[in-house]
Amino acid sequence: MTTVMITGANRGIGLAMTRLALAQGHRVIATARTPENAPDLHALSGDLTVRALDVTDEASLSAFAAATDEAIDLAVLNAGVLNSRGRLESDGESVAAWRVALVTNIAGPFFTARTILPHLLKSKAGKIAIISSQMGSSATAKGEAYAYRASKAGANNVAVNLAAELKPRGIAVGAYHPGWVRTDMGGQDADISVEESAEGLLTRFEALSMATTGVFESYAGKPLTY
Ligand SMILES: NC(=O)c1ccc[n+]([C@@H]2O[C@H](COP(=O)([O-])OP(=O)(O)OC[C@H]3O[C@@H](n4cnc5c(N)ncnc54)[C@H](OP(=O)(O)O)[C@@H]3O)[C@@H](O)[C@H]2O)c1
C-alpha cells in the first residue's frame, strides 16, 4: 500500500483517480481548492484525507505542507484549467485567460512539486505524475486553443526538467495524457469515461520507475512526442 496525493480531486478525472486508488487500498491525500464544497469527494470511503490546496497560491501551498508530515509515494499533479479554445483572432484568448492557464497548468505543477519534495523524499521510491495533455505536443499542433496548448507544452517541459533534476534523488517523473475524457472540461461528447481514464492512468503510474523517468505517454500506454 502506498500514499497517493492527488490535486484537483473534487471532480472529473481527479475524483475518479481518488475513488479508484482508495478501492485499490491506497491511502489518498486528496486536495481541492474548496474542500467545504466537495461533497462527491467527502462521500468516498477508504483511507482518505481531504485537504485544501490552490496550486497557484503560495499561502495555500505552504499551509498544505505545514499540515502534512507523512511520506508521499506518488503525487498526481492533476489540477488544471482549459479556459479558452480560441484561434489567433479570438477574443477568448485574452491576457487574463493566458495568465490563469499558464500559472495554473505550468507553474502549478512546479510549485506543487517544490512544496511536496520533502514528503516525496521520505518515500523509498517517490514518483510525480503530471497530468498534461496530447494538446501540449508540438507534433500535433492544430492552430487553436493557444493558451491551453502552450500551457500543456510548458507542463511537459516542467516534467522533463523535474525528471532530470530529481533523478539523482531517486524520484521518477512522468507526463500523461488522460485521453479525451467526459468531464466538465472534456465535455459529454468525449471518447472515454473518467473510470476508463483513471484505470489506465493508475496502471501507467505503477509502471513509472527510474528506468522510465521523463516519459510522456497516454493513459493507454501509447508513447507521445513532446
Ligand atoms: N477531460 C479531458 O478530456 C482532458 C484531456 C487532456 C488533459 N486533461 C487534463 O486532465 C486534468 C483534469 O481534467 P478534468 O477533465 O478532470 O477537468 P475538470 O473536470 O475541469 O476538473 C479540473 C480540476 O482542477 C481543479 N483546479 C483548477 N484550478 C485549480 C487550482 N488553481 N488549484 C487547485 N485545483 C485547481 C478544479 O478545481 P475546482 O473544482 O475548484 O475548479 C478541478 O478539481 C487537467 O489537468 C486537464 O488539463 C483533461
mmCIF file of C-alpha atoms and ligand atoms in Angstrom, residues 8-14 33 53-56 78-81 104 131-133 148 152 177-181 183-186, ligand 1:
data_model
loop_
_atom_site.group_PDB
_atom_site.id
_atom_site.type_symbol
_atom_site.label_atom_id
_atom_site.label_comp_id
_atom_site.label_asym_id
_atom_site.label_seq_id
_atom_site.Cartn_x
_atom_site.Cartn_y
_atom_site.Cartn_z
ATOM 1 C CA GLY A 8 -7.924 18.793 -8.181
ATOM 2 C CA ALA A 9 -9.613 15.728 -6.693
ATOM 3 C CA ASN A 10 -13.100 17.148 -6.156
ATOM 4 C CA ARG A 11 -14.400 16.420 -9.676
ATOM 5 C CA GLY A 12 -13.571 14.955 -13.069
ATOM 6 C CA ILE A 13 -10.535 12.738 -13.581
ATOM 7 C CA GLY A 14 -9.072 13.676 -10.172
ATOM 8 C CA ARG A 33 -9.464 24.364 -3.771
ATOM 9 C CA LEU A 53 -4.890 23.328 -1.931
ATOM 10 C CA ASP A 54 -4.943 26.013 -4.598
ATOM 11 C CA VAL A 55 -1.859 25.230 -6.696
ATOM 12 C CA THR A 56 -1.490 28.881 -7.731
ATOM 13 C CA ASN A 78 -3.868 16.780 -11.943
ATOM 14 C CA ALA A 79 -5.307 20.255 -11.246
ATOM 15 C CA GLY A 80 -5.711 22.174 -14.489
ATOM 16 C CA VAL A 81 -7.839 24.616 -16.459
ATOM 17 C CA THR A 104 -2.265 27.002 -13.221
ATOM 18 C CA ILE A 131 -1.477 15.203 -15.913
ATOM 19 C CA SER A 132 -0.654 17.030 -19.115
ATOM 20 C CA SER A 133 -2.378 16.619 -22.484
ATOM 21 C CA TYR A 148 -4.124 25.693 -23.234
ATOM 22 C CA LYS A 152 0.468 21.906 -21.537
ATOM 23 C CA HIS A 177 -2.347 12.371 -21.475
ATOM 24 C CA PRO A 178 -5.545 11.126 -19.793
ATOM 25 C CA GLY A 179 -7.432 10.624 -23.072
ATOM 26 C CA TRP A 180 -10.325 12.776 -24.229
ATOM 27 C CA VAL A 181 -12.488 12.283 -21.173
ATOM 28 C CA THR A 183 -15.745 15.716 -17.683
ATOM 29 C CA ASP A 184 -16.695 19.374 -17.316
ATOM 30 C CA MET A 185 -13.514 20.117 -19.288
ATOM 31 C CA GLY A 186 -13.720 17.352 -21.897
HETATM 32 N N1 LIG B 1 -11.016 15.973 -19.823
HETATM 33 C C1 LIG B 1 -10.172 15.811 -20.834
HETATM 34 O O1 LIG B 1 -10.563 15.382 -21.954
HETATM 35 C C2 LIG B 1 -8.700 16.108 -20.666
HETATM 36 C C3 LIG B 1 -7.854 15.885 -21.763
HETATM 37 C C4 LIG B 1 -6.478 16.145 -21.631
HETATM 38 C C5 LIG B 1 -5.987 16.587 -20.409
HETATM 39 N N2 LIG B 1 -6.831 16.806 -19.356
HETATM 40 C C6 LIG B 1 -6.244 17.267 -18.092
HETATM 41 O O2 LIG B 1 -6.654 16.422 -17.025
HETATM 42 C C7 LIG B 1 -6.719 17.178 -15.789
HETATM 43 C C8 LIG B 1 -8.091 17.005 -15.169
HETATM 44 O O3 LIG B 1 -9.055 17.436 -16.111
HETATM 45 P P1 LIG B 1 -10.634 17.239 -15.910
HETATM 46 O O4 LIG B 1 -11.203 16.933 -17.242
HETATM 47 O O5 LIG B 1 -10.907 16.350 -14.756
HETATM 48 O O6 LIG B 1 -11.031 18.760 -15.552
HETATM 49 P P2 LIG B 1 -12.197 19.374 -14.674
HETATM 50 O O7 LIG B 1 -13.332 18.440 -14.575
HETATM 51 O O8 LIG B 1 -12.400 20.748 -15.224
HETATM 52 O O9 LIG B 1 -11.507 19.479 -13.201
HETATM 53 C C9 LIG B 1 -10.387 20.296 -13.045
HETATM 54 C C10 LIG B 1 -9.922 20.173 -11.602
HETATM 55 O O10 LIG B 1 -8.770 21.025 -11.432
HETATM 56 C C11 LIG B 1 -9.006 21.866 -10.325
HETATM 57 N N3 LIG B 1 -8.293 23.123 -10.374
HETATM 58 C C12 LIG B 1 -8.322 24.083 -11.330
HETATM 59 N N4 LIG B 1 -7.543 25.120 -10.981
HETATM 60 C C13 LIG B 1 -7.003 24.805 -9.769
HETATM 61 C C14 LIG B 1 -6.127 25.455 -8.886
HETATM 62 N N5 LIG B 1 -5.635 26.694 -9.137
HETATM 63 N N6 LIG B 1 -5.761 24.821 -7.743
HETATM 64 C C15 LIG B 1 -6.248 23.612 -7.456
HETATM 65 N N7 LIG B 1 -7.115 22.939 -8.229
HETATM 66 C C16 LIG B 1 -7.485 23.540 -9.380
HETATM 67 C C17 LIG B 1 -10.525 22.074 -10.323
HETATM 68 O O11 LIG B 1 -10.943 22.590 -9.078
HETATM 69 P P3 LIG B 1 -12.322 23.474 -8.957
HETATM 70 O O12 LIG B 1 -13.450 22.486 -8.895
HETATM 71 O O13 LIG B 1 -12.109 24.253 -7.695
HETATM 72 O O14 LIG B 1 -12.395 24.353 -10.174
HETATM 73 C C18 LIG B 1 -10.971 20.644 -10.592
HETATM 74 O O15 LIG B 1 -10.880 19.875 -9.422
HETATM 75 C C19 LIG B 1 -6.392 18.629 -16.181
HETATM 76 O O16 LIG B 1 -5.038 18.901 -15.912
HETATM 77 C C20 LIG B 1 -6.667 18.662 -17.671
HETATM 78 O O17 LIG B 1 -5.949 19.682 -18.335
HETATM 79 C C21 LIG B 1 -8.171 16.579 -19.458
#
